[in-house]
Each structure stands twice: as structure tokens, then as C-alpha cells.
Amino acid sequence: MSRIRVSILGGSGYTGGELMRLLLFHPMVEISQIASGSQAGHFVHSAHPNLRKICTLRFCHPDDLTTCDILFLCLPHGVSSGEIARYRALAPRVIDLSGDFRLRSPELYRRWYGHEHLAPELLPEAVYGLPELHRGELAEAALVSGTGCMATTSILGLAPLYRAGIVNQALPLVVEAKVGSSAAGAKAGPSSHHPDRSGAVRSFEPTGHRHTAELIQELGQLDGGAELKQIVAFSATAVELVRGILVTAHVFLHEQLEEKAIWRIFREAYQREAFIRLVKERNGVYRYPEPKILAGSNYCDVGFEVDLEQRRVVVMAALDNLMKGAAGNGVQALNCMLGWDETLGLTFPGLHPA
Amino acid sequence: MTAQCPECEAAIDVQGLMVGEITFCPDCNAELEVINVEQPEVALAPEVEEDWGE
């Protein structure tokens, strides 16, 4: 069987580099072109030094992209929606890893992004590219969105509880996400200057984070189809990691449920998922999800603890923001779209110690 | 030949184990004692207590 031809636009950033790292070893993919406005003409390894002697491609200019089977867009948020017709003319199927096509509702987009969407007519068509929730739709999709890294972590941690209908939505959902520096992208700024960023535990978006909208959309769909009406109190904190996210979420239940019942719900939801692992151990060092051991892997580890008296479940979920939070999840979505084994190109188990 | 973990309800394979043997839950890592292998049953293993013997 011949390999499919994949091209990447916006390939000089961290997500583009991670996609290259994965797709170069994907048995069903041939990388056709990788484009970058800022790096055109340079070798790929000049931006992604881990790919030296693995990839001899050079970045092309975005205007020089030719047709391919699948086009990945790794552009800054707000760019792809303005040029989407041009990009879709290059490939019958497009995977946009930016935030532009994650939301189905133009109104929800306006509320959380603060401006009108540039191609609102395409929002209903785009598929939210989280295979664990949208596997069936991905098989037929022509336009697939990436998923927000902190949103992915939160949604995968919480989805089983919402699907089970046990969450009391009269009380708020409280989510705190701790995230590493690579989530801020490859472009440096004053906030990423080493003396300021190193060692920081920085609340950078205690309210108003855009990933909240993805929780409202996706958890709402699991709980009856409409947007979530519950208050979602989401906050984000930058911590001393390069890769990794740890989400700690608090939900309150309609009734007291013992730990075994919650185990049952999570096990039922995830026992057949290749990339979701339940981590809740009585003993040892890694009793709950820990992003440190997930770097470079496509796993999302999910754990929980029950507070019977408060009818509260604390959900902990962790992943690598560049992998299951971006490029790895994109490759998993690609595998779904083509009807391949979802684990193709994604079998690296992470490092320990790391 | 599987018992159920009393902590998290995971399936515990007791094949090849003997009554009284200690095993671990593959999901929650609880330390378990095999109670019965004919009708598979495990229980949380007793905590090690300090021995103040002479």
C-alpha cells in the first residue's frame, strides 16, 4: 500500500517540529513538504536540531506548497481561518492544530476569542479532533481541528463523569491547570526570558482562558448535547516544566458515590483506549498522574480521589502538551481519519527516569 | 481464575498462586493476600505491624 503524502504549514514551531518527529517514523506517511514563512530555504534541523541526520528536507515558502493528501496547519491562532479556502485547495483533508476551528458555535467563539470568526460557515463542518470523543466523525472528516492542550487534559479527565450523568451542575466545576513553558510556543518574549521564567510558578490566566470554551462545548455534548450551563472556573499556572500539563479538577456529585463506583465509571470509559491510563495507586511514588514521565509520549494519565462527605471527586490528569496536547493527538486523529491503527507512529512510552 | 480487587474491583489473576500468597492489584497496586484459589478470592493484605518482641 502506498504511503499518503502529508505536508505541514507552519513547520518551524514546536508543534510543527513534533509533528515531523512523529511522521518521519510513521509507516504509512511520506512527508511531502514542510513550509515556514520565516525559515524558508533552511534545513529542517536548523529549527528542530533533534532531527539532524534523520531529515534532509528544507523548509519551503508557504506560497510554494503543492497539493498533497493531508495538510497539517500549525499556524498561530487566528491565521488559518482567514486563509482556509486557499489551504483546502491544496489537500482534500486538512488538520488545523490552531484554535480556529475548535468550536462549533460562532457565538461561543466570539465570547471566548473576543472577535468574530472569519469563516463561521465552516464551524459546523469541522470535527473536534479528540479521537476518544469523536472517533466516528473523524473517519469521514475533511476539516479537523486540533484540541487545546489544557482543554484536552481536562476533558479526558472529566468526560467519564459527565457521560455518566453524575455531576451536580448546580455547583461549579473548578479546574486548575499547571503547564510547562513549551505551551507558550517557540517565539520568545519578556515573559519567557530565562531569569524571569526559570523557577516561576506564575498564574498567567486565572480567569478567561480560551480553553474553557472547549470544556463548555465538549462536556456539554456528553451531558445531553447542549453547551454546559454549569459554571466552569478554569485557571492556568505556568510552572517549571518544559513539557507537561497537570490538571486538578473538582466536581461535585448529585449523591455520595464510593470509590469503587468511580473506579467502575473510569474503567468502563477507558479500558479500551490505547492512550488513556488510569493511575491511582495505594503505594509507590507515582500514585497519581505525573507529567514528568509522559514527556514525548502520547499518553494521558488520569487519576482521582473521592471526598465522600463533600460529594466531591478530585480528578487529576496529565499529558505532554506537545504530544497528546497537540501533535501526538493530531497524528492519532490522522490515524482515525485513514482507518489505521490509532497507535501508528505513537508507540514511544516516555522516559523514566526523566 | 480471576478474583476481584476489594479496593478497586480490578480482575486479579490467581492462576498459579497459593492460598496465603501475596500479590498486587495491577490497577491500584493494593497488596493482596490470596484467600481462595478454587473460588478465586483475595483480600487486602494485613499491614505489617511493628514487632516489640523480646
mmCIF file of C-alpha atoms in Angstrom:
data_model
loop_
_atom_site.group_PDB
_atom_site.id
_atom_site.type_symbol
_atom_site.label_atom_id
_atom_site.label_comp_id
_atom_site.label_asym_id
_atom_site.label_seq_id
_atom_site.Cartn_x
_atom_site.Cartn_y
_atom_site.Cartn_z
ATOM 1 C CA MET A 1 0.000 0.000 0.000
ATOM 2 C CA SER A 2 1.421 3.384 -0.975
ATOM 3 C CA ARG A 3 2.098 5.975 1.663
ATOM 4 C CA ILE A 4 -0.033 9.070 1.888
ATOM 5 C CA ARG A 5 1.613 12.410 1.233
ATOM 6 C CA VAL A 6 1.468 14.790 4.166
ATOM 7 C CA SER A 7 2.581 18.417 4.201
ATOM 8 C CA ILE A 8 2.962 20.773 7.132
ATOM 9 C CA LEU A 9 2.392 24.520 7.035
ATOM 10 C CA GLY A 10 3.891 26.469 9.902
ATOM 11 C CA GLY A 11 6.558 23.876 10.482
ATOM 12 C CA SER A 12 9.151 25.878 12.381
ATOM 13 C CA GLY A 13 7.292 25.993 15.681
ATOM 14 C CA TYR A 14 7.331 23.399 18.421
ATOM 15 C CA THR A 15 4.167 21.679 17.215
ATOM 16 C CA GLY A 16 5.489 21.508 13.653
ATOM 17 C CA GLY A 17 8.758 20.033 14.894
ATOM 18 C CA GLU A 18 6.951 17.479 16.996
ATOM 19 C CA LEU A 19 4.792 16.506 14.017
ATOM 20 C CA MET A 20 7.924 15.996 11.942
ATOM 21 C CA ARG A 21 9.490 13.844 14.676
ATOM 22 C CA LEU A 22 6.411 11.613 14.663
ATOM 23 C CA LEU A 23 5.617 11.492 10.966
ATOM 24 C CA LEU A 24 9.194 10.724 9.911
ATOM 25 C CA PHE A 25 8.765 7.361 11.645
ATOM 26 C CA HIS A 26 5.148 6.766 10.662
ATOM 27 C CA PRO A 27 4.968 3.639 8.491
ATOM 28 C CA MET A 28 2.117 4.914 6.296
ATOM 29 C CA VAL A 29 3.211 8.516 5.747
ATOM 30 C CA GLU A 30 5.580 10.281 3.417
ATOM 31 C CA ILE A 31 6.322 13.905 4.270
ATOM 32 C CA SER A 32 5.863 15.840 1.081
ATOM 33 C CA GLN A 33 6.720 19.410 2.130
ATOM 34 C CA ILE A 34 7.189 21.450 5.270
ATOM 35 C CA ALA A 35 6.582 25.163 4.903
ATOM 36 C CA SER A 36 7.611 28.129 7.001
ATOM 37 C CA GLY A 37 7.495 31.811 6.129
ATOM 38 C CA SER A 38 10.387 32.636 8.433
ATOM 39 C CA GLN A 39 12.612 29.595 7.773
ATOM 40 C CA ALA A 40 12.154 29.059 4.001
ATOM 41 C CA GLY A 41 15.332 27.635 2.469
ATOM 42 C CA HIS A 42 16.786 26.454 5.774
ATOM 43 C CA PHE A 43 17.209 22.810 6.669
ATOM 44 C CA VAL A 44 14.530 21.443 8.968
ATOM 45 C CA HIS A 45 17.186 20.543 11.512
ATOM 46 C CA SER A 46 18.157 24.187 11.825
ATOM 47 C CA ALA A 47 14.881 24.754 13.650
ATOM 48 C CA HIS A 48 14.490 21.216 15.043
ATOM 49 C CA PRO A 49 18.012 20.074 15.943
ATOM 50 C CA ASN A 50 16.804 16.662 17.165
ATOM 51 C CA LEU A 51 16.079 15.822 13.509
ATOM 52 C CA ARG A 52 19.669 16.246 12.261
ATOM 53 C CA LYS A 53 20.706 13.230 10.160
ATOM 54 C CA ILE A 54 17.105 11.999 10.254
ATOM 55 C CA CYS A 55 15.569 14.521 7.886
ATOM 56 C CA THR A 56 17.304 16.262 4.989
ATOM 57 C CA LEU A 57 14.288 18.333 3.959
ATOM 58 C CA ARG A 58 14.428 22.110 3.758
ATOM 59 C CA PHE A 59 11.561 24.398 4.647
ATOM 60 C CA CYS A 60 9.763 25.740 1.589
ATOM 61 C CA HIS A 61 7.938 29.047 1.429
ATOM 62 C CA PRO A 62 4.192 28.718 2.107
ATOM 63 C CA ASP A 63 3.472 30.038 -1.398
ATOM 64 C CA ASP A 64 5.391 27.090 -2.843
ATOM 65 C CA LEU A 65 3.243 24.394 -1.264
ATOM 66 C CA THR A 66 1.819 21.980 -3.808
ATOM 67 C CA THR A 67 -1.041 19.527 -3.467
ATOM 68 C CA CYS A 68 -0.892 16.637 -1.019
ATOM 69 C CA ASP A 69 -3.248 14.129 0.603
ATOM 70 C CA ILE A 70 -3.304 15.639 4.082
ATOM 71 C CA LEU A 71 -2.270 19.144 5.090
ATOM 72 C CA PHE A 72 -1.439 19.935 8.708
ATOM 73 C CA LEU A 73 -1.718 23.582 9.721
ATOM 74 C CA CYS A 74 0.474 24.624 12.653
ATOM 75 C CA LEU A 75 -0.101 28.351 12.365
ATOM 76 C CA PRO A 76 -0.666 30.930 15.098
ATOM 77 C CA HIS A 77 -4.257 31.207 16.265
ATOM 78 C CA GLY A 78 -6.404 33.371 14.013
ATOM 79 C CA VAL A 79 -4.389 32.830 10.825
ATOM 80 C CA SER A 80 -5.809 29.678 9.272
ATOM 81 C CA SER A 81 -9.456 30.770 9.394
ATOM 82 C CA GLY A 82 -8.625 33.769 7.184
ATOM 83 C CA GLU A 83 -6.904 31.661 4.513
ATOM 84 C CA ILE A 84 -8.725 28.376 4.882
ATOM 85 C CA ALA A 85 -10.130 28.287 1.325
ATOM 86 C CA ARG A 86 -6.609 28.510 -0.103
ATOM 87 C CA TYR A 87 -5.326 25.778 2.194
ATOM 88 C CA ARG A 88 -8.233 23.461 1.482
ATOM 89 C CA ALA A 89 -7.489 23.763 -2.225
ATOM 90 C CA LEU A 90 -4.128 22.108 -1.510
ATOM 91 C CA ALA A 91 -5.500 18.962 0.123
ATOM 92 C CA PRO A 92 -8.830 17.145 0.346
ATOM 93 C CA ARG A 93 -8.367 16.777 4.098
ATOM 94 C CA VAL A 94 -6.951 19.400 6.452
ATOM 95 C CA ILE A 95 -5.984 19.129 10.121
ATOM 96 C CA ASP A 96 -5.682 22.565 11.732
ATOM 97 C CA LEU A 97 -3.906 22.384 15.073
ATOM 98 C CA SER A 98 -4.626 26.025 15.941
ATOM 99 C CA GLY A 99 -7.649 27.194 17.900
ATOM 100 C CA ASP A 100 -9.520 28.443 14.855
ATOM 101 C CA PHE A 101 -11.884 25.534 14.267
ATOM 102 C CA ARG A 102 -12.300 24.005 17.706
ATOM 103 C CA LEU A 103 -15.684 25.487 18.499
ATOM 104 C CA ARG A 104 -18.919 24.654 16.697
ATOM 105 C CA SER A 105 -20.757 27.814 17.648
ATOM 106 C CA PRO A 106 -19.775 31.245 16.246
ATOM 107 C CA GLU A 107 -21.332 32.794 19.358
ATOM 108 C CA LEU A 108 -19.203 30.677 21.699
ATOM 109 C CA TYR A 109 -16.171 31.596 19.592
ATOM 110 C CA ARG A 110 -16.972 35.323 19.803
ATOM 111 C CA ARG A 111 -17.470 35.113 23.560
ATOM 112 C CA TRP A 112 -14.119 33.458 24.263
ATOM 113 C CA TYR A 113 -11.905 34.800 21.461
ATOM 114 C CA GLY A 114 -13.264 38.347 21.560
ATOM 115 C CA HIS A 115 -13.885 38.770 17.825
ATOM 116 C CA GLU A 116 -15.975 37.366 15.000
ATOM 117 C CA HIS A 117 -14.832 34.154 13.339
ATOM 118 C CA LEU A 118 -13.530 34.683 9.796
ATOM 119 C CA ALA A 119 -15.171 31.562 8.350
ATOM 120 C CA PRO A 120 -18.171 30.825 10.574
ATOM 121 C CA GLU A 121 -19.869 28.800 7.848
ATOM 122 C CA LEU A 122 -17.200 26.112 8.306
ATOM 123 C CA LEU A 123 -17.564 25.717 12.072
ATOM 124 C CA PRO A 124 -20.403 23.178 11.931
ATOM 125 C CA GLU A 125 -18.431 21.063 9.484
ATOM 126 C CA ALA A 126 -15.142 20.924 11.403
ATOM 127 C CA VAL A 127 -14.645 17.972 13.732
ATOM 128 C CA TYR A 128 -13.106 18.472 17.177
ATOM 129 C CA GLY A 129 -10.102 16.223 16.768
ATOM 130 C CA LEU A 130 -10.165 14.280 20.002
ATOM 131 C CA PRO A 131 -10.382 10.613 18.951
ATOM 132 C CA GLU A 132 -11.624 9.422 22.336
ATOM 133 C CA LEU A 133 -14.798 11.503 21.833
ATOM 134 C CA HIS A 134 -15.139 11.877 18.050
ATOM 135 C CA ARG A 135 -13.661 8.758 16.517
ATOM 136 C CA GLY A 136 -16.648 8.078 14.271
ATOM 137 C CA GLU A 137 -16.832 11.615 12.871
ATOM 138 C CA LEU A 138 -13.092 11.697 12.193
ATOM 139 C CA ALA A 139 -13.377 8.790 9.785
ATOM 140 C CA GLU A 140 -15.316 10.970 7.342
ATOM 141 C CA ALA A 141 -13.992 14.418 8.225
ATOM 142 C CA ALA A 142 -12.448 16.754 5.673
ATOM 143 C CA LEU A 143 -11.681 19.520 8.191
ATOM 144 C CA VAL A 144 -10.381 18.532 11.611
ATOM 145 C CA SER A 145 -9.330 20.836 14.415
ATOM 146 C CA GLY A 146 -6.596 20.237 16.910
ATOM 147 C CA THR A 147 -7.538 20.453 20.557
ATOM 148 C CA GLY A 148 -6.330 22.842 23.236
ATOM 149 C CA CYS A 149 -3.660 21.193 25.371
ATOM 150 C CA MET A 150 -5.181 22.118 28.731
ATOM 151 C CA ALA A 151 -8.674 21.520 27.386
ATOM 152 C CA THR A 152 -7.664 18.032 26.237
ATOM 153 C CA THR A 153 -6.228 17.201 29.641
ATOM 154 C CA SER A 154 -9.325 18.467 31.426
ATOM 155 C CA ILE A 155 -11.843 16.893 29.068
ATOM 156 C CA LEU A 156 -10.197 13.479 29.117
ATOM 157 C CA GLY A 157 -10.063 13.592 32.908
ATOM 158 C CA LEU A 158 -13.683 14.632 33.323
ATOM 159 C CA ALA A 159 -15.503 13.063 30.361
ATOM 160 C CA PRO A 160 -16.411 9.769 32.063
ATOM 161 C CA LEU A 161 -18.095 11.568 34.968
ATOM 162 C CA TYR A 162 -20.147 13.816 32.671
ATOM 163 C CA ARG A 163 -21.095 10.947 30.392
ATOM 164 C CA ALA A 164 -22.279 9.026 33.432
ATOM 165 C CA GLY A 165 -24.557 11.929 34.356
ATOM 166 C CA ILE A 166 -23.432 12.024 37.985
ATOM 167 C CA VAL A 167 -22.136 15.610 38.135
ATOM 168 C CA ASN A 168 -24.231 18.154 40.020
ATOM 169 C CA GLN A 169 -24.148 21.097 37.648
ATOM 170 C CA ALA A 170 -25.783 23.431 40.126
ATOM 171 C CA LEU A 171 -22.314 23.649 41.670
ATOM 172 C CA PRO A 172 -19.262 24.941 39.783
ATOM 173 C CA LEU A 173 -16.660 22.839 38.034
ATOM 174 C CA VAL A 174 -13.274 24.082 39.265
ATOM 175 C CA VAL A 175 -10.230 23.310 37.137
ATOM 176 C CA GLU A 176 -6.619 24.315 37.782
ATOM 177 C CA ALA A 177 -4.059 23.559 35.065
ATOM 178 C CA LYS A 178 -0.314 23.672 35.627
ATOM 179 C CA VAL A 179 1.576 23.909 32.379
ATOM 180 C CA GLY A 180 5.150 23.899 31.078
ATOM 181 C CA SER A 181 6.842 26.623 29.069
ATOM 182 C CA SER A 182 6.639 24.955 25.632
ATOM 183 C CA ALA A 183 2.888 25.536 25.630
ATOM 184 C CA ALA A 184 3.640 29.220 25.107
ATOM 185 C CA GLY A 185 5.196 28.455 21.715
ATOM 186 C CA ALA A 186 8.613 28.923 20.140
ATOM 187 C CA LYS A 187 8.511 32.706 19.983
ATOM 188 C CA ALA A 188 10.390 34.322 22.853
ATOM 189 C CA GLY A 189 9.104 37.317 24.765
ATOM 190 C CA PRO A 190 9.748 39.172 28.022
ATOM 191 C CA SER A 191 7.758 36.599 29.985
ATOM 192 C CA SER A 192 9.928 33.755 28.675
ATOM 193 C CA HIS A 193 13.252 35.473 29.356
ATOM 194 C CA HIS A 194 15.230 32.888 31.321
ATOM 195 C CA PRO A 195 15.908 34.872 34.511
ATOM 196 C CA ASP A 196 12.189 35.583 34.786
ATOM 197 C CA ARG A 197 10.758 32.290 33.558
ATOM 198 C CA SER A 198 13.122 29.886 35.281
ATOM 199 C CA GLY A 199 11.775 28.708 38.607
ATOM 200 C CA ALA A 200 8.498 30.556 38.096
ATOM 201 C CA VAL A 201 5.145 29.389 39.447
ATOM 202 C CA ARG A 202 3.162 32.004 37.598
ATOM 203 C CA SER A 203 -0.586 32.455 37.477
ATOM 204 C CA PHE A 204 -0.953 33.640 33.918
ATOM 205 C CA GLU A 205 -4.646 33.251 33.255
ATOM 206 C CA PRO A 206 -6.659 32.813 36.463
ATOM 207 C CA THR A 207 -9.853 33.645 34.547
ATOM 208 C CA GLY A 208 -10.962 33.905 30.937
ATOM 209 C CA HIS A 209 -8.745 31.240 29.378
ATOM 210 C CA ARG A 210 -9.980 30.274 25.911
ATOM 211 C CA HIS A 211 -9.671 26.575 26.563
ATOM 212 C CA THR A 212 -12.644 26.967 28.902
ATOM 213 C CA ALA A 213 -14.851 27.180 25.810
ATOM 214 C CA GLU A 214 -13.764 23.700 24.736
ATOM 215 C CA LEU A 215 -14.818 22.306 28.103
ATOM 216 C CA ILE A 216 -18.184 24.030 27.785
ATOM 217 C CA GLN A 217 -18.684 22.544 24.327
ATOM 218 C CA GLU A 218 -17.351 19.029 24.800
ATOM 219 C CA LEU A 219 -18.518 18.256 28.339
ATOM 220 C CA GLY A 220 -21.899 19.730 27.423
ATOM 221 C CA GLN A 221 -22.179 17.379 24.456
ATOM 222 C CA LEU A 222 -21.505 14.442 26.745
ATOM 223 C CA ASP A 223 -24.192 15.571 29.120
ATOM 224 C CA GLY A 224 -27.102 15.925 26.750
ATOM 225 C CA GLY A 225 -25.904 17.725 23.681
ATOM 226 C CA ALA A 226 -26.095 21.410 24.542
ATOM 227 C CA GLU A 227 -23.380 23.691 25.861
ATOM 228 C CA LEU A 228 -22.591 23.201 29.510
ATOM 229 C CA LYS A 229 -24.670 25.553 31.671
ATOM 230 C CA GLN A 230 -22.569 24.885 34.737
ATOM 231 C CA ILE A 231 -20.104 27.500 35.965
ATOM 232 C CA VAL A 232 -16.655 26.456 34.751
ATOM 233 C CA ALA A 233 -13.953 28.096 36.859
ATOM 234 C CA PHE A 234 -10.748 27.419 34.950
ATOM 235 C CA SER A 235 -7.346 28.794 35.884
ATOM 236 C CA ALA A 236 -3.897 28.233 34.437
ATOM 237 C CA THR A 237 -0.491 28.405 36.083
ATOM 238 C CA ALA A 238 2.903 28.246 34.376
ATOM 239 C CA VAL A 239 5.325 26.008 36.249
ATOM 240 C CA GLU A 240 8.919 24.830 35.988
ATOM 241 C CA LEU A 241 8.481 22.297 33.202
ATOM 242 C CA VAL A 242 9.361 22.433 29.515
ATOM 243 C CA ARG A 243 6.769 19.841 28.531
ATOM 244 C CA GLY A 244 3.797 18.756 30.536
ATOM 245 C CA ILE A 245 0.424 19.620 31.995
ATOM 246 C CA LEU A 246 -1.166 18.558 35.241
ATOM 247 C CA VAL A 247 -4.842 19.367 35.656
ATOM 248 C CA THR A 248 -6.567 19.160 39.025
ATOM 249 C CA ALA A 249 -10.341 19.389 38.679
ATOM 250 C CA HIS A 250 -13.047 19.416 41.335
ATOM 251 C CA VAL A 251 -16.590 18.281 40.578
ATOM 252 C CA PHE A 252 -19.474 17.773 42.963
ATOM 253 C CA LEU A 253 -21.859 14.854 42.572
ATOM 254 C CA HIS A 254 -25.629 14.555 42.939
ATOM 255 C CA GLU A 255 -25.163 11.841 45.518
ATOM 256 C CA GLN A 256 -22.491 10.128 47.554
ATOM 257 C CA LEU A 257 -20.620 7.593 45.459
ATOM 258 C CA GLU A 258 -17.936 5.381 46.861
ATOM 259 C CA GLU A 259 -14.543 4.978 45.329
ATOM 260 C CA LYS A 260 -15.362 1.653 43.707
ATOM 261 C CA ALA A 261 -18.252 3.209 41.806
ATOM 262 C CA ILE A 262 -15.969 5.892 40.400
ATOM 263 C CA TRP A 263 -13.394 3.250 39.500
ATOM 264 C CA ARG A 264 -16.142 1.438 37.596
ATOM 265 C CA ILE A 265 -17.052 4.568 35.633
ATOM 266 C CA PHE A 266 -13.473 5.349 34.640
ATOM 267 C CA ARG A 267 -12.620 1.746 33.839
ATOM 268 C CA GLU A 268 -15.698 1.371 31.660
ATOM 269 C CA ALA A 269 -14.815 4.566 29.801
ATOM 270 C CA TYR A 270 -11.145 3.905 29.210
ATOM 271 C CA GLN A 271 -10.315 0.223 29.335
ATOM 272 C CA ARG A 272 -10.279 0.006 25.541
ATOM 273 C CA GLU A 273 -8.494 3.317 24.947
ATOM 274 C CA ALA A 274 -4.893 2.894 23.812
ATOM 275 C CA PHE A 275 -3.658 6.195 25.175
ATOM 276 C CA ILE A 276 -5.603 6.702 28.395
ATOM 277 C CA ARG A 277 -4.236 5.094 31.529
ATOM 278 C CA LEU A 278 -5.814 5.110 34.948
ATOM 279 C CA VAL A 279 -3.266 5.987 37.603
ATOM 280 C CA LYS A 280 -4.440 5.685 41.172
ATOM 281 C CA GLU A 281 -2.231 3.549 43.322
ATOM 282 C CA ARG A 282 -2.177 2.849 47.025
ATOM 283 C CA ASN A 283 1.587 2.664 47.196
ATOM 284 C CA GLY A 284 4.690 3.924 45.488
ATOM 285 C CA VAL A 285 5.966 7.247 44.202
ATOM 286 C CA TYR A 286 3.682 7.661 41.180
ATOM 287 C CA ARG A 287 0.296 7.264 42.874
ATOM 288 C CA TYR A 288 -1.398 9.878 40.713
ATOM 289 C CA PRO A 289 -0.762 11.195 37.195
ATOM 290 C CA GLU A 290 2.612 12.887 36.828
ATOM 291 C CA PRO A 291 3.525 14.753 33.619
ATOM 292 C CA LYS A 292 7.253 14.230 34.137
ATOM 293 C CA ILE A 293 7.147 10.623 32.912
ATOM 294 C CA LEU A 294 4.902 11.417 29.941
ATOM 295 C CA ALA A 295 7.305 13.685 28.040
ATOM 296 C CA GLY A 296 7.451 12.606 24.414
ATOM 297 C CA SER A 297 4.642 10.062 24.786
ATOM 298 C CA ASN A 298 1.043 10.252 23.605
ATOM 299 C CA TYR A 299 -0.452 9.032 26.866
ATOM 300 C CA CYS A 300 -2.900 10.896 29.034
ATOM 301 C CA ASP A 301 -2.831 9.567 32.595
ATOM 302 C CA VAL A 302 -5.988 10.035 34.645
ATOM 303 C CA GLY A 303 -6.493 9.554 38.368
ATOM 304 C CA PHE A 304 -8.991 10.598 41.003
ATOM 305 C CA GLU A 305 -9.753 10.763 44.682
ATOM 306 C CA VAL A 306 -13.161 10.807 46.336
ATOM 307 C CA ASP A 307 -14.268 13.073 49.179
ATOM 308 C CA LEU A 308 -17.368 11.232 50.352
ATOM 309 C CA GLU A 309 -18.502 13.838 52.843
ATOM 310 C CA GLN A 310 -18.413 16.691 50.341
ATOM 311 C CA ARG A 311 -19.669 14.506 47.460
ATOM 312 C CA ARG A 312 -16.606 15.774 45.629
ATOM 313 C CA VAL A 313 -14.396 13.979 43.135
ATOM 314 C CA VAL A 314 -10.945 15.415 42.536
ATOM 315 C CA VAL A 315 -9.722 14.393 39.098
ATOM 316 C CA MET A 316 -6.043 14.591 38.213
ATOM 317 C CA ALA A 317 -4.983 14.283 34.568
ATOM 318 C CA ALA A 318 -1.578 14.699 32.955
ATOM 319 C CA LEU A 319 -0.088 14.683 29.463
ATOM 320 C CA ASP A 320 2.672 16.143 27.313
ATOM 321 C CA ASN A 321 1.253 19.353 25.857
ATOM 322 C CA LEU A 322 3.182 18.909 22.581
ATOM 323 C CA MET A 323 2.095 15.293 22.224
ATOM 324 C CA LYS A 324 -1.394 14.278 23.394
ATOM 325 C CA GLY A 325 -1.985 18.010 23.807
ATOM 326 C CA ALA A 326 -1.069 18.841 20.183
ATOM 327 C CA ALA A 327 0.997 16.930 17.596
ATOM 328 C CA GLY A 328 0.593 13.417 19.001
ATOM 329 C CA ASN A 329 -3.152 13.841 19.219
ATOM 330 C CA GLY A 330 -3.088 15.215 15.657
ATOM 331 C CA VAL A 331 -1.337 12.070 14.436
ATOM 332 C CA GLN A 332 -3.815 9.922 16.363
ATOM 333 C CA ALA A 333 -6.631 11.843 14.639
ATOM 334 C CA LEU A 334 -4.898 11.283 11.291
ATOM 335 C CA ASN A 335 -4.786 7.543 12.013
ATOM 336 C CA CYS A 336 -8.533 7.628 12.732
ATOM 337 C CA MET A 337 -9.256 9.567 9.561
ATOM 338 C CA LEU A 338 -7.439 6.988 7.447
ATOM 339 C CA GLY A 339 -8.842 3.978 9.289
ATOM 340 C CA TRP A 340 -5.420 2.915 10.547
ATOM 341 C CA ASP A 341 -4.410 1.519 13.902
ATOM 342 C CA GLU A 342 -4.550 4.579 16.184
ATOM 343 C CA THR A 343 -1.170 3.837 17.706
ATOM 344 C CA LEU A 344 0.803 4.024 14.436
ATOM 345 C CA GLY A 345 3.771 6.328 14.915
ATOM 346 C CA LEU A 346 2.895 6.900 18.554
ATOM 347 C CA THR A 347 4.305 3.976 20.488
ATOM 348 C CA PHE A 348 7.102 5.770 22.361
ATOM 349 C CA PRO A 349 6.414 5.094 26.052
ATOM 350 C CA GLY A 350 8.202 8.073 27.582
ATOM 351 C CA LEU A 351 11.303 8.050 29.774
ATOM 352 C CA HIS A 352 11.949 7.023 33.316
ATOM 353 C CA PRO A 353 13.813 8.499 34.990
ATOM 354 C CA ALA A 354 13.412 11.722 33.060
ATOM 355 C CA MET B 1 -9.452 -17.828 37.515
ATOM 356 C CA THR B 2 -9.849 -14.178 38.459
ATOM 357 C CA ALA B 3 -10.776 -12.654 41.763
ATOM 358 C CA GLN B 4 -11.884 -9.076 42.290
ATOM 359 C CA CYS B 5 -9.702 -6.484 43.976
ATOM 360 C CA PRO B 6 -11.515 -5.385 47.139
ATOM 361 C CA GLU B 7 -10.134 -1.884 46.668
ATOM 362 C CA CYS B 8 -10.903 -1.043 43.025
ATOM 363 C CA GLU B 9 -12.690 -4.122 41.611
ATOM 364 C CA ALA B 10 -9.972 -4.895 39.063
ATOM 365 C CA ALA B 11 -9.691 -8.507 37.919
ATOM 366 C CA ILE B 12 -6.928 -10.311 39.817
ATOM 367 C CA ASP B 13 -5.467 -13.388 38.154
ATOM 368 C CA VAL B 14 -4.844 -16.014 40.830
ATOM 369 C CA GLN B 15 -3.756 -18.778 38.479
ATOM 370 C CA GLY B 16 -0.577 -20.392 39.760
ATOM 371 C CA LEU B 17 -0.859 -18.720 43.156
ATOM 372 C CA MET B 18 -1.361 -20.443 46.507
ATOM 373 C CA VAL B 19 -3.584 -19.575 49.413
ATOM 374 C CA GLY B 20 -1.765 -17.139 51.668
ATOM 375 C CA GLU B 21 0.456 -15.853 48.890
ATOM 376 C CA ILE B 22 0.819 -12.103 48.462
ATOM 377 C CA THR B 23 0.064 -10.495 45.122
ATOM 378 C CA PHE B 24 -0.632 -6.979 43.878
ATOM 379 C CA CYS B 25 -3.514 -5.347 42.057
ATOM 380 C CA PRO B 26 -2.382 -4.343 38.550
ATOM 381 C CA ASP B 27 -4.599 -1.249 38.657
ATOM 382 C CA CYS B 28 -4.402 0.259 42.149
ATOM 383 C CA ASN B 29 -1.301 -1.594 43.357
ATOM 384 C CA ALA B 30 -3.034 -2.736 46.540
ATOM 385 C CA GLU B 31 -1.162 -5.505 48.344
ATOM 386 C CA LEU B 32 -3.446 -8.530 48.361
ATOM 387 C CA GLU B 33 -3.493 -11.897 50.063
ATOM 388 C CA VAL B 34 -4.900 -14.872 48.206
ATOM 389 C CA ILE B 35 -7.770 -16.303 50.263
ATOM 390 C CA ASN B 36 -9.113 -18.928 47.897
ATOM 391 C CA VAL B 37 -7.961 -20.229 44.520
ATOM 392 C CA GLU B 38 -10.805 -22.685 43.852
ATOM 393 C CA GLN B 39 -13.381 -19.927 44.093
ATOM 394 C CA PRO B 40 -10.998 -17.058 43.466
ATOM 395 C CA GLU B 41 -10.928 -14.570 46.301
ATOM 396 C CA VAL B 42 -8.364 -12.066 47.551
ATOM 397 C CA ALA B 43 -8.338 -9.674 50.495
ATOM 398 C CA LEU B 44 -6.282 -6.645 51.406
ATOM 399 C CA ALA B 45 -3.084 -7.984 52.916
ATOM 400 C CA PRO B 46 -2.625 -7.226 56.592
ATOM 401 C CA GLU B 47 -0.471 -4.209 57.305
ATOM 402 C CA VAL B 48 2.935 -5.045 58.693
ATOM 403 C CA GLU B 49 2.907 -4.216 62.397
ATOM 404 C CA GLU B 50 5.886 -3.401 64.492
ATOM 405 C CA ASP B 51 7.198 -6.297 66.486
ATOM 406 C CA TRP B 52 8.114 -5.308 70.020
ATOM 407 C CA GLY B 53 9.063 -8.887 70.919
ATOM 408 C CA GLU B 54 11.902 -9.608 73.310
#
